[in-house]
Steps between C-alpha positions, in 0.01 A plus 500: 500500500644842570400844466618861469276823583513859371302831579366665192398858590356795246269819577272432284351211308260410255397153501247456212190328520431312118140466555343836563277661283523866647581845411784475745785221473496332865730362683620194712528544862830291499781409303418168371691186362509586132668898546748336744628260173546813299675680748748205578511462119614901503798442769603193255487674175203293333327595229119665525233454302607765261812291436445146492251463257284175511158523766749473859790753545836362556520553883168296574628201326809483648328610886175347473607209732564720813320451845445827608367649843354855546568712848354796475569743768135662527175399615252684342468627151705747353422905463400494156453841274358491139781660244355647166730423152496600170546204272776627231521119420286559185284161632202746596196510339327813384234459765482792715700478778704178358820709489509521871608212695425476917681289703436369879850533684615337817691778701734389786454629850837604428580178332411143340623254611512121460743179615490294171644140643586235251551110557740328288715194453890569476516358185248803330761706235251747471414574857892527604521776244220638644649462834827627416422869329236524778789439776731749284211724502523523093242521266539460117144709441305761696259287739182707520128478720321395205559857252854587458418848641475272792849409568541247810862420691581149633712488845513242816599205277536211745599127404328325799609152651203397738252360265266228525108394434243557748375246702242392690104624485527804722369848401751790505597795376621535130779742418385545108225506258298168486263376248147449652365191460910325592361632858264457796383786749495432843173708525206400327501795314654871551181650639663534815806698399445847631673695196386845654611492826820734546665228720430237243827341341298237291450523107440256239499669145393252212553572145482268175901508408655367195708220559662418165373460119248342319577295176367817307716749701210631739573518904365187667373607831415372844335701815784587697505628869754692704393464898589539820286180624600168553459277220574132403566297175245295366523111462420312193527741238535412151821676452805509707549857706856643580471572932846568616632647853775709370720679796198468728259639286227299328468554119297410226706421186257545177649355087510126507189523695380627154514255175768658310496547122 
């Protein structure tokens, strides 16, 4: 196996949550694997979902088999401020207050930002047109944060040659996002993390991340965490988990983990 890297930054984002039943439209604390598909589909040229017709856009069936890994480069949630819309969409009801739409919005500190690594085999079409506009630094659509008012850059595309699967049982430090229960903590729990001390480097920030899609087109989810504590992969679980030392750094690789469609 092989695999390239690229740094998606934005200043703002909107990652949308499917299953909240507010007043205000919330947001994801990271970019997860599903918006990274549509913004590699947007560098290729795939169709959306307002082009392909049928219940999956164009760019998840031909992506949907990537093994991606998530870097992002903070550790601790996002400034977020609440934006206030008026929905000219004509999908409002006549409730009061329906024709005004508010958002929760990730602001960067100045910016997002996010190493996206992908594994693949040599013999992938799709990911060496993937990897070749994102070495040309091309892009057939607009990649955006998650709203096209949110328009995000790619840059630091790297093809990297050290690769290999981790070994051995020891705990260490992981260099991505990794799903929960693929891990073990070397602590019996994280009551002993001093989060409020000002010389305190630690964090651990868990969130429930989509991963891919259902059969019916919802997000399938799993906890994810993004720490600075030493972890270590589980044995004997039911489905095979992507661990990979990739130039030194220890990564998580999440889609064939996941049943795909």
């Amino acid at each position: 196996m092989k695999a390239f890297s690229i740094d998606l930054v934005g200043d703002m984002a909107f990652f949308k949550k499917n299953d909240t039943n507010d007043m205000i439209f919330m947001s994801y604390n990271f970019i997860h694997r599903p918006v990274i598909l549509g913004i590699f589909g947007a560098i290729i040229g795939y169709k959306g979902y307002g082009q392909s017709g049928g219940q999956f856009p164009q760019y998840y069936n031909k992506l949907k088999h990537l093994k991606i890994a998530i870097q992002p480069h903070y550790n601790k949630p996002l400034k977020k401020v609440i934006t206030v819309l008026n929905n000219a969409s004509g999908m409002a009801s006549d409730e009061e207050g329906a024709w005004q739409v508010r958002e929760q919005v990730l602001v960067g500190e100045p910016y997002i930002r996010y190493t996206v690594y992908v594994l693949y085999d040599q013999a992938d079409e799709e990911c060496q047109k993937l990897k070749e506009n994102l070495n040309a630094g091309k892009a057939v659509y607009l990649p955006y944060f998650g709203k096209n008012e949110f328009p995000a850059y790619f840059e630091n595309f790297q093809d990297h040659k050290s690769v290999s699967t981790l070994k051995g049982n020891d705990y260490r430090i992981f260099h991505s996002i990794v799903l929960s229960d693929s891990v073990e903590k070397k602590e019996s729990s994280w009551g002993d993390m001093d989060f409020f001390s000002a010389k305190s480097e630690e964090f651990a920030i868990y969130e429930n991340l989509p991963v891919d899609f259902d059969q019916n087109g919802y997000y399938r989810k799993e906890l994810a965490v993004w720490t600075s504590r030493k972890l270590k992969p589980k044995k004997n679980r039911e489905k095979p988990v992507l661990f990979y030392s990739v130039d030194d750094k220890n990564l998580q690789f999440i889609g064939g983990y996941v049943d795909s469609l």
